[in-house]
Coordinates of C-alpha atoms in Angstrom, one line a residue:
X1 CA -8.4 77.5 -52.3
X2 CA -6.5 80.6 -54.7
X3 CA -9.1 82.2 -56.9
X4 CA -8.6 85.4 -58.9
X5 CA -12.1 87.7 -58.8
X6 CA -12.4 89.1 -62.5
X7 CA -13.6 92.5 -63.1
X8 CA -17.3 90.8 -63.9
X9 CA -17.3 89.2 -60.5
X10 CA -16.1 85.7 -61.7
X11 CA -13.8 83.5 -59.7
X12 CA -11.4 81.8 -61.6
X13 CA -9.8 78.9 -59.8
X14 CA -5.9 78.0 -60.4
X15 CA -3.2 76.0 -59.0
X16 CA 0.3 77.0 -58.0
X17 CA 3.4 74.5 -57.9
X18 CA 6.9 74.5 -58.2
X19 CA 9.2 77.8 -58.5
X20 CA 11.6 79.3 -61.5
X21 CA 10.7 80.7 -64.7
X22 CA 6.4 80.4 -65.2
X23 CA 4.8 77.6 -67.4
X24 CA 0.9 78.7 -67.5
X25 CA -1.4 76.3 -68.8
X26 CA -4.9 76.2 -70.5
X27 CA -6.8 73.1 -70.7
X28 CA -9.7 71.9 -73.2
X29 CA -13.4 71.8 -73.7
X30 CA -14.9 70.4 -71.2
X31 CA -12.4 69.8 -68.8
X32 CA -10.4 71.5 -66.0
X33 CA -6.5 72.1 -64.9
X34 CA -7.5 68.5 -63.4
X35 CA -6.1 67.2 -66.9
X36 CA -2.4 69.3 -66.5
X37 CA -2.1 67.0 -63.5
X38 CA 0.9 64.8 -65.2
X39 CA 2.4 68.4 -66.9
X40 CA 2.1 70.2 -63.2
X41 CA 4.7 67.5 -61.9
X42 CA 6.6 66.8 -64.6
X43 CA 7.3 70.6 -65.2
X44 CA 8.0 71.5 -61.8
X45 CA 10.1 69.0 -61.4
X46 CA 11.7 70.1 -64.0
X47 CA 12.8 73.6 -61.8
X48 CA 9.9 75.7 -63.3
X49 CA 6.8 77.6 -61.7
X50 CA 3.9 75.8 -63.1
X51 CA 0.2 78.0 -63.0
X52 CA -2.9 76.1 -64.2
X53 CA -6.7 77.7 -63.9
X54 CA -9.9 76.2 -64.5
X55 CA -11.7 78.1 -67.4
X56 CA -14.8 79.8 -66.3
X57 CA -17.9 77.8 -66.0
X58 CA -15.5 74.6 -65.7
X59 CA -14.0 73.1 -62.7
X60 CA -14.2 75.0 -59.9
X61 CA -14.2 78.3 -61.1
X62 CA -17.7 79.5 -61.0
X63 CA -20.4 78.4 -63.0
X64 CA -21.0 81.5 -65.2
X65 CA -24.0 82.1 -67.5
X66 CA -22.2 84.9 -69.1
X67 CA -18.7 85.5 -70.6
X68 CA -18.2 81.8 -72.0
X69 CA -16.3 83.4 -75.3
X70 CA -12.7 83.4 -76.3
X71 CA -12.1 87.3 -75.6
X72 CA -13.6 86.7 -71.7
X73 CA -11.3 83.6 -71.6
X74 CA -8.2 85.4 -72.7
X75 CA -8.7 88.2 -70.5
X76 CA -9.7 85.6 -67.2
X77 CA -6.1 84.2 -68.1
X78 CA -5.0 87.7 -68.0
X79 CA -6.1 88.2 -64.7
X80 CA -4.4 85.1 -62.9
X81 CA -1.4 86.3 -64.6
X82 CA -1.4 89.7 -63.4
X83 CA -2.6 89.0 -59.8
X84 CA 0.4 86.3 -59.9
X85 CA 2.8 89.5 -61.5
X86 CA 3.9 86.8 -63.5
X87 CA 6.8 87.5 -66.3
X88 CA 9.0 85.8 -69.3
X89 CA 5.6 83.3 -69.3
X90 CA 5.7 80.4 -71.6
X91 CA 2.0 79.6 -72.1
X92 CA 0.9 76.2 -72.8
X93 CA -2.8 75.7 -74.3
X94 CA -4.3 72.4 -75.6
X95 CA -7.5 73.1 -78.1
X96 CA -10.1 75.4 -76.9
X97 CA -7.1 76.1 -74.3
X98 CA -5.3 76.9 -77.3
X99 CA -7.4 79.3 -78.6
X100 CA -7.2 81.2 -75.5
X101 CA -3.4 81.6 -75.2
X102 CA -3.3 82.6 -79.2
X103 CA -5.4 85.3 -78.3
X104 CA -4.3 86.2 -74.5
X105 CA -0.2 86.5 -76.6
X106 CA -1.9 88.3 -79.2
X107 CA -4.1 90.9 -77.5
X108 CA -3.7 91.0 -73.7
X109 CA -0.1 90.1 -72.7
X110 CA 1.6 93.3 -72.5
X111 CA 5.0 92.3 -72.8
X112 CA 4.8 89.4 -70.1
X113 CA 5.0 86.0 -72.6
X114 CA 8.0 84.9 -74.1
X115 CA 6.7 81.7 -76.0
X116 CA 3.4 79.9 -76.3
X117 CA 3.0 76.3 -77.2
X118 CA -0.4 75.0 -78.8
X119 CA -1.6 71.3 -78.5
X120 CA -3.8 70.0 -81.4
X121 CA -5.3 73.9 -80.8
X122 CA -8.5 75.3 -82.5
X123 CA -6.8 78.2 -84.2
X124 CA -7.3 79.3 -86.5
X125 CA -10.4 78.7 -87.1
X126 CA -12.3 75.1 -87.1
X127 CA -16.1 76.0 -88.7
X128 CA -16.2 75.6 -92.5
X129 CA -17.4 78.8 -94.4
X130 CA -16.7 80.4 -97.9
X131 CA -12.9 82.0 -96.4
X132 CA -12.8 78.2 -94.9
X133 CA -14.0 76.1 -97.5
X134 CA -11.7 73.0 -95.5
X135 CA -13.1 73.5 -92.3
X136 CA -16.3 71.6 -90.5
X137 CA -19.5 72.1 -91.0
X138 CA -21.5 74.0 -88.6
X139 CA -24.0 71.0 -88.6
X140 CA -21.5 69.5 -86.7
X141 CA -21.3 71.5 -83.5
X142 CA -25.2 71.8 -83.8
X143 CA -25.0 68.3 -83.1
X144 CA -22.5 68.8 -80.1
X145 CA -24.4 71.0 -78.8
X146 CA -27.7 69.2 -78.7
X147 CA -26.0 66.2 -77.2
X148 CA -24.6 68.5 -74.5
X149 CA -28.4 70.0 -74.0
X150 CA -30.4 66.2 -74.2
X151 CA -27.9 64.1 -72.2
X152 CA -24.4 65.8 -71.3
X153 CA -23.7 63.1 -68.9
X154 CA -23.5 60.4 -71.8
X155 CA -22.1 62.5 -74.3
X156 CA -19.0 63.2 -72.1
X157 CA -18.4 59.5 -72.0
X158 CA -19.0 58.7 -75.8
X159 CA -16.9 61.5 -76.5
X160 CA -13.9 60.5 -74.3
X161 CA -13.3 58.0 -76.7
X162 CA -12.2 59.7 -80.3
X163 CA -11.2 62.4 -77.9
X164 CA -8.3 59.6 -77.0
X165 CA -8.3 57.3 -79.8
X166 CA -9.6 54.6 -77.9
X167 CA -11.7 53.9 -81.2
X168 CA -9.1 52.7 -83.2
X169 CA -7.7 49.5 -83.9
X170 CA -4.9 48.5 -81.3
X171 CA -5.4 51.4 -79.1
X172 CA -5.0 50.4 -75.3
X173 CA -8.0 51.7 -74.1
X174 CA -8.2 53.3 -70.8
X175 CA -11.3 53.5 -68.6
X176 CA -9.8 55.6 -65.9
X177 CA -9.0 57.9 -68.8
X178 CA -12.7 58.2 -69.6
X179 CA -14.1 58.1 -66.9
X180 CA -12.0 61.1 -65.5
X181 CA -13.2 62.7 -68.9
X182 CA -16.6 62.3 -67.9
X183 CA -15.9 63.8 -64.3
X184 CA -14.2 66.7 -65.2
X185 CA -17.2 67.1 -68.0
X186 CA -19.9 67.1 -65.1
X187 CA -18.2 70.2 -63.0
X188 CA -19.2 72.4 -66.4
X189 CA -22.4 74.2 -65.8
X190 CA -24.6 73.4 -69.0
X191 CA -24.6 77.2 -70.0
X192 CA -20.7 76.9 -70.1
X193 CA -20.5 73.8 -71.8
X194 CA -22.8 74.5 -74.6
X195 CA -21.4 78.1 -75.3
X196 CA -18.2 77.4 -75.3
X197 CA -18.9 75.3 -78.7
X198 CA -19.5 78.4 -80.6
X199 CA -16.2 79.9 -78.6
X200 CA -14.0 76.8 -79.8
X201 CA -15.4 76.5 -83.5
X202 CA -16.7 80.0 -84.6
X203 CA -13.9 82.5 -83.3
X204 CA -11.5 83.7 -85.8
X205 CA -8.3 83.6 -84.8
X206 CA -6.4 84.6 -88.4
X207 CA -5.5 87.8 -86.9
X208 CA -4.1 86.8 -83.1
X209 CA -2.0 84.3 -84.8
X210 CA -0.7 86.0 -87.5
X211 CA 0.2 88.9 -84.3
X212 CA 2.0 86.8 -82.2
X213 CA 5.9 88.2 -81.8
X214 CA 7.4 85.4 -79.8
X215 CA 8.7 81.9 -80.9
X216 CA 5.7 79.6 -80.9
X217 CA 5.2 75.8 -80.8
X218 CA 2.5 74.4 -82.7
X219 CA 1.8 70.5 -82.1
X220 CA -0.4 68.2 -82.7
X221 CA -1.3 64.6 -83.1
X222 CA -1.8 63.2 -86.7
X223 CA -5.2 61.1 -85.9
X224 CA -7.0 64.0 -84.4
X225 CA -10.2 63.4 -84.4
X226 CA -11.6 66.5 -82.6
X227 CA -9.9 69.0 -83.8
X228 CA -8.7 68.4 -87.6
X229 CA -4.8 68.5 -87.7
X230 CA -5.1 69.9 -91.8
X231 CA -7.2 73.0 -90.6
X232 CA -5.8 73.6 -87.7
X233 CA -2.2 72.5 -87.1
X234 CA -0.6 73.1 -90.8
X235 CA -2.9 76.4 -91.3
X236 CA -1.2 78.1 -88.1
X237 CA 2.0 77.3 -89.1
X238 CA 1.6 78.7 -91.9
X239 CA 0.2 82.4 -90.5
X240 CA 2.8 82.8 -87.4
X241 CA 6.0 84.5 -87.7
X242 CA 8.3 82.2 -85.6
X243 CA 6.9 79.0 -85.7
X244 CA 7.8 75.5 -85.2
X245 CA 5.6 72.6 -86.5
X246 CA 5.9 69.4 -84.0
X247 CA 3.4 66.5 -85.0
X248 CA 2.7 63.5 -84.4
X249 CA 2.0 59.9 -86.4
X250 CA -1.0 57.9 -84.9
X251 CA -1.5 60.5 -82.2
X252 CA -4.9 61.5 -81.0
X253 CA -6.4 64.7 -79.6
X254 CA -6.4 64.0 -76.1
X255 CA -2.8 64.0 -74.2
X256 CA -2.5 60.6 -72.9
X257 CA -0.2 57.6 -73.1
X258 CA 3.0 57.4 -75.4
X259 CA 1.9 61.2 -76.9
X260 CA 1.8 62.6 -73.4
X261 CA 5.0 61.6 -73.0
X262 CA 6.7 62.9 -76.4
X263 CA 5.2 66.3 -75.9
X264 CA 5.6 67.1 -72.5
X265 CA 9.7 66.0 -73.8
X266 CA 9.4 68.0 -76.4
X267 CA 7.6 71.1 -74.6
X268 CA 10.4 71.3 -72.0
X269 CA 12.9 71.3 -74.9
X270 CA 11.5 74.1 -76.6
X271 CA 11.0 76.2 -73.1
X272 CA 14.8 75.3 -72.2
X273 CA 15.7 76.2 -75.5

């Protein structure tokens, strides 16, 4: 199997398909590059080079203790990029995922990304606070967390389904969708999983977004439930320099179904643009 050793002795796990011009993508919290699987075809497919790595602590990258923080996770991303000498990168991240391309473009890419796309991303910054008076409450991801610590197992599979909309009225709901949620969710190490709450809703990214210097996509669906489209979606677009808002009505957090398909369209135009 490929793995990249990080300069902390972590091996990050990734996948390599197709050939052309590089498409690098970051998944979410608390999955793994298990849920690019539909992107990795579709994009090579498409005559691009399509890299996807398991965040530390998820998948099979190692189950790390240490480093679960959105610095570490931009600088592990750094690593598969630069052991793959990879250039003109277009960097696709979907919400943690997205917080950890914003701030690999912003402060590790060295001249090696040409555009970044987000998908209903955390950025830029989700926890509510006086300078965030819109965002959630930390009592919130208290509760995550203590669901993660008491009984991860079922907390993956009630989460699976706002993370997809399957709770609304109408929606087709999927079981393979969540119970493949709930197996990518078991390969996190518990240390992993519950830091990376505090990595996804506490990290600041006003700064990395407001830095970025290459023509960014920012999408996201309009019933996110996760991740709150009005402090996360319309805020960035509002910071970056060369941004394009993309959202979408009725669409949830998780990319499945009918939104799968209209971004994964819509990403491909904006990289062939």
């Amino acid at each position: 199997m490929p793995y990249v050793t990080t300069s902390d002795g972590t091996e990050i796990y990734y996948t390599d398909s197709g050939s052309g011009r590089p498409i690098v993508l970051s998944h979410g919290w608390p999955l793994s590059s298990d849920a690019w699987q539909v992107e990795i075809k579709r994009f090579a497919d498409a005559g691009y080079r399509v890299v996807a790595h398991d965040r530390r602590g998820h998948g099979l990258s190692s189950k790390t203790y240490a480093g679960n923080d959105m610095t570490t996770y931009a600088r592990d991303l750094a690593a598969v990029v630069e052991h793959l000498d990879l250039h003109d990168v277009v960097l696709v991240g979907h919400s943690t995922g997205g917080g950890e391309v914003v701030r690999y473009a912003a402060q590790f890419a060295d001249g090696r990304v040409a555009k970044v796309v987000t998908a209903g991303a955390v950025p830029p910054i989700m926890v509510k606070s006086e300078s965030n008076p819109e965002g959630t409450p930390i009592e919130a991801f208290d509760d995550i967390r203590a669901s993660v610590l008491k009984d991860r197992s079922q907390f993956w599979k009630d989460l699976a389904v706002p993370f997809y909309g399957f709770n609304r009225d109408g929606a087709e709901v999927s079981q393979g969708a969540i119970d493949d949620f709930w197996r990518q969710g078991m390969l996190v190490n518990l240390a992993a999983a519950y830091d990376c709450v505090k990595a996804f809703s506490e990290t600041d990214q006003n700064a990395d977004l407001a830095a970025i210097d290459v023509p960014i996509l920012i999408a996201q669906g309009e019933d996110d439930q996760i991740v709150p489209i009005a402090d996360a979606a319309l805020k960035a677009i509002e910071i970056v320099s060369h941004g394009t808002l993309k959202t979408y009505p009725g669409a949830p957090h998780g990319i499945f179904g009918d939104y799968q398909d209209a971004l994964d369209a819509d990403i491909l135009a904006f990289v062939a643009d």
